[in-house]
Coordinates of C-alpha atoms and ligand atoms in Angstrom, one line a residue:
X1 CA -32.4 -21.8 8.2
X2 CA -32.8 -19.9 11.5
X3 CA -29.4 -20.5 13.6
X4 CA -27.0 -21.0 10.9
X5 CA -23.5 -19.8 11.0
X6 CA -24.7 -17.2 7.9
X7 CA -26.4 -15.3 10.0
X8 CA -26.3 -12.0 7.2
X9 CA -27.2 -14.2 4.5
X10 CA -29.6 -16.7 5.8
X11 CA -31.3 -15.0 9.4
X12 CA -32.6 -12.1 8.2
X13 CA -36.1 -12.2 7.0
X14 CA -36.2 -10.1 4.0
X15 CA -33.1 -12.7 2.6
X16 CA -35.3 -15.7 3.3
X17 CA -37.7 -14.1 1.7
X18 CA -35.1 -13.7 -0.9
X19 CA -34.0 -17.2 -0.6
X20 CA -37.7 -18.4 -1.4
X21 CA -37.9 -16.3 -4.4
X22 CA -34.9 -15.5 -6.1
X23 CA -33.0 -18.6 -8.2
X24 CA -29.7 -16.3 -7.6
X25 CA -29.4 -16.6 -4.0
X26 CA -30.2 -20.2 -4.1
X27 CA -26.8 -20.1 -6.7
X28 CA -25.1 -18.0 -3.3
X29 CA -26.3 -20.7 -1.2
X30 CA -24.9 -23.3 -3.5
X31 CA -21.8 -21.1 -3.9
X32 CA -21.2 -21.2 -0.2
X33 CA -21.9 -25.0 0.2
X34 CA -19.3 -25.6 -2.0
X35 CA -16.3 -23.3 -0.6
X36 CA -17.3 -24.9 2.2
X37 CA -16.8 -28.6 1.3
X38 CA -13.5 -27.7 -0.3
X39 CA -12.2 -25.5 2.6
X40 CA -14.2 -26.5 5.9
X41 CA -16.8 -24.2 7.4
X42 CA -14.6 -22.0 9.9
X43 CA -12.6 -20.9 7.0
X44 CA -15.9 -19.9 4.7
X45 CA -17.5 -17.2 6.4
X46 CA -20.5 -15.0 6.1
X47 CA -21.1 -13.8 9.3
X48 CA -21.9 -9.7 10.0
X49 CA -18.4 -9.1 11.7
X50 CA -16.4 -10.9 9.2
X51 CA -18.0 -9.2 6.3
X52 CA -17.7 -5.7 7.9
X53 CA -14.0 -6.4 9.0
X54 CA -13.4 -7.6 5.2
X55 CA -14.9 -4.4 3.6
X56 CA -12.6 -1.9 4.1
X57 CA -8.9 -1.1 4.3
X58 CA -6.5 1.6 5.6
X59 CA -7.8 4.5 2.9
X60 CA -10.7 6.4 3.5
X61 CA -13.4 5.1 1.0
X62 CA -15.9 3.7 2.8
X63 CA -17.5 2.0 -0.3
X64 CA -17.9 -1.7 -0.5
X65 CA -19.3 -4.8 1.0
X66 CA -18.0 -8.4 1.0
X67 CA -19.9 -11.2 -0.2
X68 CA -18.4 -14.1 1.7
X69 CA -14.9 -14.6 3.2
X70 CA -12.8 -17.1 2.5
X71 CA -9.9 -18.1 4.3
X72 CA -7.4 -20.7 2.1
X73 CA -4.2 -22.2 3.5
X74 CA -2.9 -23.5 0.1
X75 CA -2.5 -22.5 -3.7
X76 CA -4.7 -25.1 -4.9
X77 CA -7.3 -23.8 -2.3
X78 CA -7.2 -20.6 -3.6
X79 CA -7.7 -22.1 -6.7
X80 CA -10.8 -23.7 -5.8
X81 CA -12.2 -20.6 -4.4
X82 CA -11.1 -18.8 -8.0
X83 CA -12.9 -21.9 -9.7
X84 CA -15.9 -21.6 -7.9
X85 CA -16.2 -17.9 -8.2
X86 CA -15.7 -18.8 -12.3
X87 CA -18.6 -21.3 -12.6
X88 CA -21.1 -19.3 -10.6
X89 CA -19.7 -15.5 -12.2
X90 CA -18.8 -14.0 -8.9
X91 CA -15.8 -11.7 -8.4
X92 CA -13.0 -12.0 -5.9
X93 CA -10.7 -9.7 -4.7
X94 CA -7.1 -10.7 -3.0
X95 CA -6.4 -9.5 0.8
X96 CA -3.2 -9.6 2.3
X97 CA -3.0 -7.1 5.3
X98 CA -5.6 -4.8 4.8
X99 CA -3.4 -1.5 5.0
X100 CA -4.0 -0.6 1.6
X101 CA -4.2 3.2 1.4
X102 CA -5.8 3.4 -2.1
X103 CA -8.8 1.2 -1.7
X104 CA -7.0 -1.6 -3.0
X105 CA -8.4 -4.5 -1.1
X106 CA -12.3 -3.1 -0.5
X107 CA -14.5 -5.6 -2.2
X108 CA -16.5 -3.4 -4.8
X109 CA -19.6 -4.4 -7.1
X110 CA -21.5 -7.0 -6.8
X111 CA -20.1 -7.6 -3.3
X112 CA -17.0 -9.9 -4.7
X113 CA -15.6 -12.9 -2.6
X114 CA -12.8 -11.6 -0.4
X115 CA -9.6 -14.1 -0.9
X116 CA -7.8 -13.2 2.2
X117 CA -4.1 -14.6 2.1
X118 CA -2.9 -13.8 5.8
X119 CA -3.1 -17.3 6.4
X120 CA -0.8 -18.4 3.8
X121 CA 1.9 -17.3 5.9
X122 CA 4.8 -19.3 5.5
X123 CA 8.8 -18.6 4.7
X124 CA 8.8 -21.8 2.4
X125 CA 13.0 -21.9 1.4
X126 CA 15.6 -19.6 1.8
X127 CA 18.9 -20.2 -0.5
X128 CA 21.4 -17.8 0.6
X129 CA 24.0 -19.3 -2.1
X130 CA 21.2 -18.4 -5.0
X131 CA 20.0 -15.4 -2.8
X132 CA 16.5 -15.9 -2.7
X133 CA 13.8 -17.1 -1.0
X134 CA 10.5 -18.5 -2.0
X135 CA 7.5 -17.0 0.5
X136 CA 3.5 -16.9 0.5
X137 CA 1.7 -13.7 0.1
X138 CA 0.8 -13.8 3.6
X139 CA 4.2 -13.2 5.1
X140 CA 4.2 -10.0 6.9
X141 CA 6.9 -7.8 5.1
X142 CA 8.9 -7.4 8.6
X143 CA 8.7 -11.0 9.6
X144 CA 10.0 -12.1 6.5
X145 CA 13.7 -9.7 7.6
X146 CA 13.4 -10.6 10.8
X147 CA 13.6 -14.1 9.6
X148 CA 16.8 -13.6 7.2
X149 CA 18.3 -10.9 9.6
X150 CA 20.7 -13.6 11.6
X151 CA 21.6 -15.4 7.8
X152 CA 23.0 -11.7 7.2
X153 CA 20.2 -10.8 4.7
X154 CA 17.2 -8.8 4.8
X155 CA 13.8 -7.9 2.4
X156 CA 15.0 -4.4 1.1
X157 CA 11.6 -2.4 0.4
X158 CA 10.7 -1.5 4.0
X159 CA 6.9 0.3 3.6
X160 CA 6.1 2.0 6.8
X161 CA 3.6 -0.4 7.5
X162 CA 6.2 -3.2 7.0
X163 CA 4.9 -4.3 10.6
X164 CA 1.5 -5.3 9.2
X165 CA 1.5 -5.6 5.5
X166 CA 2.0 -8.5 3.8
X167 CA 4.6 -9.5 0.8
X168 CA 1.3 -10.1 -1.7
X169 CA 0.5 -7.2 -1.0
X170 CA 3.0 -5.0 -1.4
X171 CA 3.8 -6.9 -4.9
X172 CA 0.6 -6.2 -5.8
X173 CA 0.7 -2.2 -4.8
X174 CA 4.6 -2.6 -5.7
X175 CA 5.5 -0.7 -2.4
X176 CA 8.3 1.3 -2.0
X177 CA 9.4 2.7 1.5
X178 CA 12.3 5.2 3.1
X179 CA 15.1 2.2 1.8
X180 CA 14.1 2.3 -1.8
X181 CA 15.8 5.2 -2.8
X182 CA 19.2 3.2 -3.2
X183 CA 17.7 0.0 -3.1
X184 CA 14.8 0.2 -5.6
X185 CA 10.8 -0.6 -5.2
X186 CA 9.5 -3.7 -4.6
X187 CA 9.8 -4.5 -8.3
X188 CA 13.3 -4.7 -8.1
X189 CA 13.4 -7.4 -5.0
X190 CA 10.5 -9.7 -7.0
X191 CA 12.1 -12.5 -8.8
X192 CA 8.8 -14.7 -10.1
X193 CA 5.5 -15.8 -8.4
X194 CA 3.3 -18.4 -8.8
X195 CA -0.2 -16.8 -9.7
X196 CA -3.5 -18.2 -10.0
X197 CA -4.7 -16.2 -13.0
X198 CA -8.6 -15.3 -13.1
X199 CA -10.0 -18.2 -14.9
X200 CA -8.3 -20.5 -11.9
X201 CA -5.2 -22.0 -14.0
X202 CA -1.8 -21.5 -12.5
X203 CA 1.0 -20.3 -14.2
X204 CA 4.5 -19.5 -13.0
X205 CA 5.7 -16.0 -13.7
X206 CA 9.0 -14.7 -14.3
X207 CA 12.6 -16.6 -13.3
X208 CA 13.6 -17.5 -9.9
X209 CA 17.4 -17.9 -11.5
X210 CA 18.3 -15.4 -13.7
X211 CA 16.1 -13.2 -16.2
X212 CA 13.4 -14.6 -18.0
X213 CA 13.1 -15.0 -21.7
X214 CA 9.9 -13.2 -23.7
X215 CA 7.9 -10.2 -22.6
X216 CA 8.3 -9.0 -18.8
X217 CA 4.9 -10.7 -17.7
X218 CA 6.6 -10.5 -14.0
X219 CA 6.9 -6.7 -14.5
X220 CA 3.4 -6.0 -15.7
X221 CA 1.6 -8.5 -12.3
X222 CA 4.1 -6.5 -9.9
X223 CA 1.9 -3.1 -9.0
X224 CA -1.3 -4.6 -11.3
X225 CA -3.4 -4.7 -7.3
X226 CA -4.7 -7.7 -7.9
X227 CA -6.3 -7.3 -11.1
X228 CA -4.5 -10.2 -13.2
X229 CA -4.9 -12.5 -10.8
X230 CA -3.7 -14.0 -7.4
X231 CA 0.2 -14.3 -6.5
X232 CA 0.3 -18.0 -4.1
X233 CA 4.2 -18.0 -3.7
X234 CA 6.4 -15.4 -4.6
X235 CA 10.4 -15.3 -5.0
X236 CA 12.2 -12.6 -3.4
X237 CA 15.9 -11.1 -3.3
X238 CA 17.7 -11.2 -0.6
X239 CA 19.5 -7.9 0.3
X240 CA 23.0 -8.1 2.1
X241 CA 22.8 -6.7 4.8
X242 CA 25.4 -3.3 4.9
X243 CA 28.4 -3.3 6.7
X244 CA 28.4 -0.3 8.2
X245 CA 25.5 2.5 8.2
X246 CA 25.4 6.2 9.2
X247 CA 22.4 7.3 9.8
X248 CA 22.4 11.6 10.1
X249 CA 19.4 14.3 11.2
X250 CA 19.6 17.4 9.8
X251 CA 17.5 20.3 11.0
X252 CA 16.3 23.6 9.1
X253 CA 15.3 26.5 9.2
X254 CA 12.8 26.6 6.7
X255 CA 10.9 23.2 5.0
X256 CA 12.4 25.3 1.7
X257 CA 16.0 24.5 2.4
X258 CA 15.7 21.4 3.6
X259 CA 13.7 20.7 0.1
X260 CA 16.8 21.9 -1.2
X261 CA 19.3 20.2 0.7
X262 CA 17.7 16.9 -0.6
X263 CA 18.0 18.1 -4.6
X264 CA 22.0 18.9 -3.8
X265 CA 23.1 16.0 -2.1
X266 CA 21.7 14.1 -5.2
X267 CA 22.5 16.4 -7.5
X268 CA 26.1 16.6 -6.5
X269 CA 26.2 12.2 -7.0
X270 CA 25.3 10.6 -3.8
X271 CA 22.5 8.6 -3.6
X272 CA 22.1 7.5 -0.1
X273 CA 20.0 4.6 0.9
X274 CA 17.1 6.7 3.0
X275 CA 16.3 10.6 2.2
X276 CA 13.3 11.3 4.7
X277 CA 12.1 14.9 4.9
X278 CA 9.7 16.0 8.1
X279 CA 8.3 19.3 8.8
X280 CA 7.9 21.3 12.1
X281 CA 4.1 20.2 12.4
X282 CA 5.2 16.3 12.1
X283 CA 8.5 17.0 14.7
X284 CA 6.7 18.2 17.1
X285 CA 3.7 15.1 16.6
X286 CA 6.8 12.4 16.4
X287 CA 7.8 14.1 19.8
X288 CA 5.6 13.9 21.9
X289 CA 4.3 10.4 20.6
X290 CA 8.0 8.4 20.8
X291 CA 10.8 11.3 21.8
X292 CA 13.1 10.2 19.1
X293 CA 15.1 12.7 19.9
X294 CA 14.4 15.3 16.8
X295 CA 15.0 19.3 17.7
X296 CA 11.9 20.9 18.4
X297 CA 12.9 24.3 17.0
X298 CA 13.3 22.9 13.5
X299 CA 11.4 24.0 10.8
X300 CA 12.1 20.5 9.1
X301 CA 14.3 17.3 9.8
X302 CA 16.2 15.3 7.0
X303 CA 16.6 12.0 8.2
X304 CA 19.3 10.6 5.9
X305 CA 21.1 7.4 5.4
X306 CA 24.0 6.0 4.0
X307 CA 25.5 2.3 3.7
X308 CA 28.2 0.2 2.1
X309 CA 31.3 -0.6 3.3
X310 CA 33.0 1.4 6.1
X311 CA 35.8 3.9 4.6
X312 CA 33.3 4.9 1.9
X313 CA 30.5 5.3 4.4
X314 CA 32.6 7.1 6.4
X315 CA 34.3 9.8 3.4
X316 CA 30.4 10.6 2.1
X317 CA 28.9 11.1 5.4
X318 CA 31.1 13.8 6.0
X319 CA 30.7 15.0 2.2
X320 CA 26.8 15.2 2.6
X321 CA 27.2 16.9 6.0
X322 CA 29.1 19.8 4.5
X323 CA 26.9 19.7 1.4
X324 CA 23.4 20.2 4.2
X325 CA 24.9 22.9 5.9
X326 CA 26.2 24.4 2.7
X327 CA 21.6 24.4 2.2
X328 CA 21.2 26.2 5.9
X329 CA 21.3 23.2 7.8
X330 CA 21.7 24.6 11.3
X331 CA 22.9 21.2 12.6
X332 CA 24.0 18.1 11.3
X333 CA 23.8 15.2 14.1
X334 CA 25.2 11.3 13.1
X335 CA 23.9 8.9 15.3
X336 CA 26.2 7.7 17.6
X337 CA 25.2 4.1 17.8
X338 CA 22.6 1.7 17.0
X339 CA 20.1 2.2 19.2
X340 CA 20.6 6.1 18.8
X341 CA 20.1 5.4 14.8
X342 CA 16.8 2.7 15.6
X343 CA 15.5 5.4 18.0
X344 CA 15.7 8.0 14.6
X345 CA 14.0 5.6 12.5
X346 CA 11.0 5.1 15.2
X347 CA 10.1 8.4 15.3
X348 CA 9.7 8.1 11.1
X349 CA 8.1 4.9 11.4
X350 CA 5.8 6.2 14.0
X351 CA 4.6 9.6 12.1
X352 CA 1.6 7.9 10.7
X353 CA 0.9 6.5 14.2
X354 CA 1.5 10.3 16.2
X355 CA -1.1 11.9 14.1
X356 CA -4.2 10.4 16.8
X357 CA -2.8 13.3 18.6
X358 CA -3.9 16.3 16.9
X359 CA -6.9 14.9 15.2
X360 CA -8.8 10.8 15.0
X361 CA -8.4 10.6 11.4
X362 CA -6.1 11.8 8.5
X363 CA -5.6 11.4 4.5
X364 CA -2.5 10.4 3.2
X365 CA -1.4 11.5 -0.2
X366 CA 1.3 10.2 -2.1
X367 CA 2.8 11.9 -5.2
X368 CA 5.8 11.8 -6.7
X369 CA 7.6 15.4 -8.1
X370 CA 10.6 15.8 -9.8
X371 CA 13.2 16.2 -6.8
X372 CA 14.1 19.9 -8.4
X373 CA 10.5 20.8 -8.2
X374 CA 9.8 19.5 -4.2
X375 CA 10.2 23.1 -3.0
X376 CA 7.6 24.9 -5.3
X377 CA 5.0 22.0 -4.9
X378 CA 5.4 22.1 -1.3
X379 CA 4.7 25.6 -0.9
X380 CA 1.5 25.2 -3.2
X381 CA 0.3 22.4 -0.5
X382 CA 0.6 24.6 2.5
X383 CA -1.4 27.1 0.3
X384 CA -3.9 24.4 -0.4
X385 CA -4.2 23.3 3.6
X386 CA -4.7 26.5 4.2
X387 CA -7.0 27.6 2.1
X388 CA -8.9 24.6 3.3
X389 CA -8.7 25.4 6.8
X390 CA -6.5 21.9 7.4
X391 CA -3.9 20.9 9.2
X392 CA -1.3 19.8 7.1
X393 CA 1.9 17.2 8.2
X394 CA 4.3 16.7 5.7
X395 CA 6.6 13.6 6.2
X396 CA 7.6 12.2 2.9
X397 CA 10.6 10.0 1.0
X398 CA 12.3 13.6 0.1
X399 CA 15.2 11.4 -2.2
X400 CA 12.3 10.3 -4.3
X401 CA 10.0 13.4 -4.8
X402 CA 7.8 11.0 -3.0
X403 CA 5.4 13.3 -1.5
X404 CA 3.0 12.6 1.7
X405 CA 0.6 15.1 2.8
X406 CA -0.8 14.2 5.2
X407 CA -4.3 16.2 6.1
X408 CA -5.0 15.8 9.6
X409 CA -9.4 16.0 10.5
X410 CA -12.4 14.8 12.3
X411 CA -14.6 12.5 10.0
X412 CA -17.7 13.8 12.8
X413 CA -17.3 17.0 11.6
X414 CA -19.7 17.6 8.9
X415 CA -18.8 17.8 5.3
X416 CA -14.8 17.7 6.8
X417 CA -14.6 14.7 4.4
X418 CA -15.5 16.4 1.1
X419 CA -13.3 19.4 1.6
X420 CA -10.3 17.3 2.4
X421 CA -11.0 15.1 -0.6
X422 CA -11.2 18.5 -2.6
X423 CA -8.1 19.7 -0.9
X424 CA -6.3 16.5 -2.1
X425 CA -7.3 16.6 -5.6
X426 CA -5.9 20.0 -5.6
X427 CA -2.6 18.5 -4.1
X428 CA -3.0 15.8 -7.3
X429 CA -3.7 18.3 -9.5
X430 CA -0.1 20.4 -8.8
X431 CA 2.3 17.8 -8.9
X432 CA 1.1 16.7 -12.1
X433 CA 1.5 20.0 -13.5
X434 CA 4.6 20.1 -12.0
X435 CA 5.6 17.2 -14.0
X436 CA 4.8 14.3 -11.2
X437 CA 2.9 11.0 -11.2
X438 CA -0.4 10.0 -9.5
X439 CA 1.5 7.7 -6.9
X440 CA 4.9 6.6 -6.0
X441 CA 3.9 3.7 -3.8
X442 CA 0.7 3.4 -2.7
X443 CA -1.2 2.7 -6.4
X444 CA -4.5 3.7 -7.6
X445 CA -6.9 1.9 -6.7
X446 CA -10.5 3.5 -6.3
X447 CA -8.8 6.5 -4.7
X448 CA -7.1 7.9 -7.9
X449 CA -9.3 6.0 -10.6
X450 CA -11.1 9.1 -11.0
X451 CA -7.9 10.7 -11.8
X452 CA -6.1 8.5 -14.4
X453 CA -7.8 10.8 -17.1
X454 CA -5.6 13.8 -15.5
X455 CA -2.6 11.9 -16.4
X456 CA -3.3 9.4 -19.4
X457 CA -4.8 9.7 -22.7
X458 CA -7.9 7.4 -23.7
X459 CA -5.9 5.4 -26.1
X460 CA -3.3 4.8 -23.4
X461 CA -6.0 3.6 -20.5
X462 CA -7.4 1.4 -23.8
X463 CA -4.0 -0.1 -24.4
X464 CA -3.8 -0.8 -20.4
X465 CA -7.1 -2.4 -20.7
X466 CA -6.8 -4.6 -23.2
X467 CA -3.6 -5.7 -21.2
X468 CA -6.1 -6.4 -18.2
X469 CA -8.3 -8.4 -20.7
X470 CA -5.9 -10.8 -22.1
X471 CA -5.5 -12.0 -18.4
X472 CA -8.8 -11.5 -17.3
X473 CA -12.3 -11.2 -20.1
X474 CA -14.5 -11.8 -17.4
X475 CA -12.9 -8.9 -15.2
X476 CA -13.8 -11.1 -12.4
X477 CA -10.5 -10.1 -10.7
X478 CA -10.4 -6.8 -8.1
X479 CA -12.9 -5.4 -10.2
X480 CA -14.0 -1.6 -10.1
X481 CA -10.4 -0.8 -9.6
X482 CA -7.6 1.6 -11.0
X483 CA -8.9 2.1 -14.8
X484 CA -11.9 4.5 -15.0
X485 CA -14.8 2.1 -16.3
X486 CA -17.3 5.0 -16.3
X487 CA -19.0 3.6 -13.6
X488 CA -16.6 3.7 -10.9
X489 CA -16.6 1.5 -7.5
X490 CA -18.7 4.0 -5.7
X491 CA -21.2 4.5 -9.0
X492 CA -21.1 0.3 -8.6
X493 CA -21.6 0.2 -4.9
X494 CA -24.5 2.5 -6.4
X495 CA -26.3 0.4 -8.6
X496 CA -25.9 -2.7 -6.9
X497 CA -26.6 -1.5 -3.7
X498 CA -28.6 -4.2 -1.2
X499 CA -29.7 -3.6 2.5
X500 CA -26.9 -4.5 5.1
X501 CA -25.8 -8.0 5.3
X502 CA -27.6 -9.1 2.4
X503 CA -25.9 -10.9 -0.5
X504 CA -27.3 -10.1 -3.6
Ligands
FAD1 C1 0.6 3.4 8.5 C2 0.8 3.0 7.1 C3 2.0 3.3 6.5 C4 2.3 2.9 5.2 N1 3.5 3.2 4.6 C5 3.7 2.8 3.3 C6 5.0 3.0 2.7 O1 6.0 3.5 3.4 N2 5.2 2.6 1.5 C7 4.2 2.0 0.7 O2 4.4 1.6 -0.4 N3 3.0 1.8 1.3 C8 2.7 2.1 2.5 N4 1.5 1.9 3.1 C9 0.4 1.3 2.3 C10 0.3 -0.2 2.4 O3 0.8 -0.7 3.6 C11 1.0 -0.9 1.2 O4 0.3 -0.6 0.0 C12 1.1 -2.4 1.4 O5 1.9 -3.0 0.4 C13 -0.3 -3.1 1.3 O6 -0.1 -4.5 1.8 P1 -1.3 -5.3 2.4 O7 -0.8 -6.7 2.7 O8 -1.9 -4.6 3.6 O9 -2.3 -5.3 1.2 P2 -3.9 -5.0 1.1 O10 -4.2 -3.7 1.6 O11 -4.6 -6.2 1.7 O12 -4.1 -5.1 -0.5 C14 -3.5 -4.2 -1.3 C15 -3.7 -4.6 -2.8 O13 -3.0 -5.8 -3.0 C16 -3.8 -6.8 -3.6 N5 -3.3 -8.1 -3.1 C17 -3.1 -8.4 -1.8 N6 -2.5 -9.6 -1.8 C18 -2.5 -10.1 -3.0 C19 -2.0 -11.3 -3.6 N7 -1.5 -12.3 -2.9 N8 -2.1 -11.4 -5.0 C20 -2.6 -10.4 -5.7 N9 -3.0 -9.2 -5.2 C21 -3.0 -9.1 -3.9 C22 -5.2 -6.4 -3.1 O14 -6.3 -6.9 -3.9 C23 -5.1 -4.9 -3.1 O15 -5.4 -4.4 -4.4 C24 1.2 2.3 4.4 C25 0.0 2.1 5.0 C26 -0.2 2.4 6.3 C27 -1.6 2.1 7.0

């Protein structure tokens, strides 16, 4: 075997050894042969690199390994892959752009085949007159408005990391983003799919014209992260794009009044299309990382947006103006133009980005709060920073309670890890006493599985997992993911742990 491709499953000695005695890895081997013949060997692969670039995501947890890698261009490729992984009882998880911030995508368990989708890329029909288009799940979120953009639509739910994620997987985390306040999560943009369920049969799901008949199985595969299966074309909404826009900054004194700025202009009736809230520690990050022009001196910004047509867009911007300085604003700025307005946006879309400044690595939370309790749950998360010793940026979708703290820290410093995780649950643990959810937009996956029992009964997680059965027995699908098992991904990782490179 010496000089094949598989160099992790077939070089090292200890796995020829393994080859030589163990029936199961011959089953690998026999796996492998067949993806393969199906898909061509440059888009099977086994290699070290690929199956340490495959293994992770955007979050944190560093806990799994891929098995193999497989590559497909086409839905019936995928379903061979899901076929193949049926007959020899593997698991397979679904990849689209990797910037999953929950652990969605990391291959847990017995080191599951990694499906990855980014090269399913293509915008396969646009209908303007039925305003929708059909896509594959490896669309990159971005491309996909860039593409309608000049047709005078766009792809409403705009996830910060709409330059690199894909549309499978933001169906499958159901991704919001700072335009989903008026517009709605990707739920409400999500028309039907075609899904390759976890025994490898294909079914069509939900109505590309109008709203299908029986249960809402469209509604329960949006957000399920890739547990029910594997979306190979998806139908989308196209948003009009708005006639005119006013895009405004608002800067604070205090992060308590520009909390409560947000809560009045909603609670007085408007419901603008962006409500962004970022603190003094994110301004001054943004700043120095883009100059997007934000006042230095601020406590907090509110980047906030409005759209429609242009005499109401013009009568509620000035409504909402006098409503933030009536909350302390100490100025109110509109954007001149558009490039003043896409130079706003880049320092909010760049936060994430700005934070290599201060410190290599950061955690992002992502809680949602009742809007009239942002202020209170705030405070408590400067508390919690600070009694962790951590810097804390705050730059979150204020309009929807969405919270993002964001802890800023070295991973070389020892044990910095642990006490941020510990800091977070904290975080977790006071918005749902304040009446929040576990996430707004970024799902569960293995970073909040632990918590699910904080928020849900055990007959409710039973009723969600008998849900999970009916489309997948053989939980062969994403499996260690979002419902505590009792032996969660890391416990798995655990018990089926096998030296690097090594398939077992
Ligand atoms: C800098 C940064 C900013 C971010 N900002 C936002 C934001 O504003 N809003 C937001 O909601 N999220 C945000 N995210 C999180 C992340 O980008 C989203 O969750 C995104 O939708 C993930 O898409 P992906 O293609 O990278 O999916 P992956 O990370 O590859 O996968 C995510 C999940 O989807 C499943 N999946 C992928 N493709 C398919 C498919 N075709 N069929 C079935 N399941 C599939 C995977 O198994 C996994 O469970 C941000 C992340 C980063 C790094």
């Amino acid at each position: 075997m010496k000089g094949s491709r598989h160099g992790s499953t077939k070089e090292n000695g200890e796995n020829a050894a393994l080859g030589q005695a163990s029936g199961h890895t011959m089953a690998v081997d026999l796996l492998i042969r067949e993806l393969e013949e199906s898909l061509g060997q440059d888009r099977v692969r086994a290699d070290r690199i690929e199956i340490g670039l495959f293994s992770g995501d955007a979050s944190t947890f560093d806990l799994g390994q891929a098995g193999l890698v497989c590559m497909p261009r086409t839905s019936s490729e995928v379903q061979t892959i899901i076929e193949a992984c049926n007959r020899h009882q593997r698991p397979f998880v679904a990849r689209g752009g990797g910037t999953g911030l929950a652990g969605g995508a990391i291959p847990c368990g017995e080191r599951p085949v990694v499906i990855a989708l980014s090269g399913m890329d293509q915008i396969l029909e646009v209908d303007v007159s039925a305003r929708l288009a059909w896509v594959e799940p490896g669309v990159i979120n971005l491309d996909l408005t860039r593409h309608l953009t000049p047709l005078g639509y766009h792809f409403a739910p705009d996830p910060s990391s709409q330059q690199a994620s894909t549309l499978g997987g933001n169906l499958a985390n159901n991704s919001g983003g700072p335009h989903c306040l008026s517009y709605g999560v990707t739920n409400a943009h999500i028309l039907a799919m075609e899904l390759v369920l976890p025994d490898g049969s294909v079914a069509m799901i939900g109505q590309d014209g109008g709203d299908a008949v029986g249960y809402d199985l469209r509604g329960i595969v949006v957000g399920s992260e890739g547990m029910l299966g594997v979306a190979t074309k998806i139908a989308v909404k196209l948003t009009p794009n708005p006639p005119a826009i006013s895009t405004l900054l608002a800067s604070f004194p205090t992060v308590r009044q520009a909390a409560s700025a947000v809560t009045s202009v909603i609670a007085n009736g408007y419901v603008p299309a962006a409500i962004e809230l970022m603190d003094r520690n994110a301004v001054k990050l943004i700043e120095d990382f883009v100059h997007a022009g934000y006042p230095r001196d601020a406590e907090a910004v509110v980047l906030l947006e409005l759209d429609g047509l242009e005499a109401g867009v013009t009568a509620t911007t000035k409504e909402v103006s006098h409503l933030m300085t009536g909350a302390g604003a100490i100025s109110v700025r509109c954007a001149a133009d558009d490039a003043e307005r896409m130079l706003l946006w880049k320092g909010r879309k760049a936060a994430f980005g700005a934070i290599s400044q201060a410190q290599p690595d950061y955690y992002l939370h992502d809680t949602v709060v009742p809007r009239t309790r942002l202020v209170e749950v705030l405070d408590e998360v400067y508390r919690i920073a600070e009694k962790y010793e951590l810097m804390v940026i705050n730059v979150f979708h204020a309009g929807d309670g969405n919270l993002h703290p964001i802890l800023a820290y070295d991973a070389r410093e020892k044990g910095r890890l642990e006490l941020v995780h510990q800091a977070g649950r904290e975080i977790v643990e006071a918005s749902l006493a304040a009446g929040g959810v576990l996430s707004g937009e970024h799902g569960i996956g293995v970073e909040k599985q632990a918590y699910m029992s904080l928020m849900f009964s055990s007959i409710d997680l039973a009723q969600q997992d008998l849900v999970r059965t009916v489309f997948d027995p053989e939980r062969l699908s994403n499996p260690g993911k979002v419902l505590p098992t009792g032996a969660t991904c890391a416990e798995l990782q655990y018990m089926n742990h096998v030296p690097d490179g090594v398939w077992a």
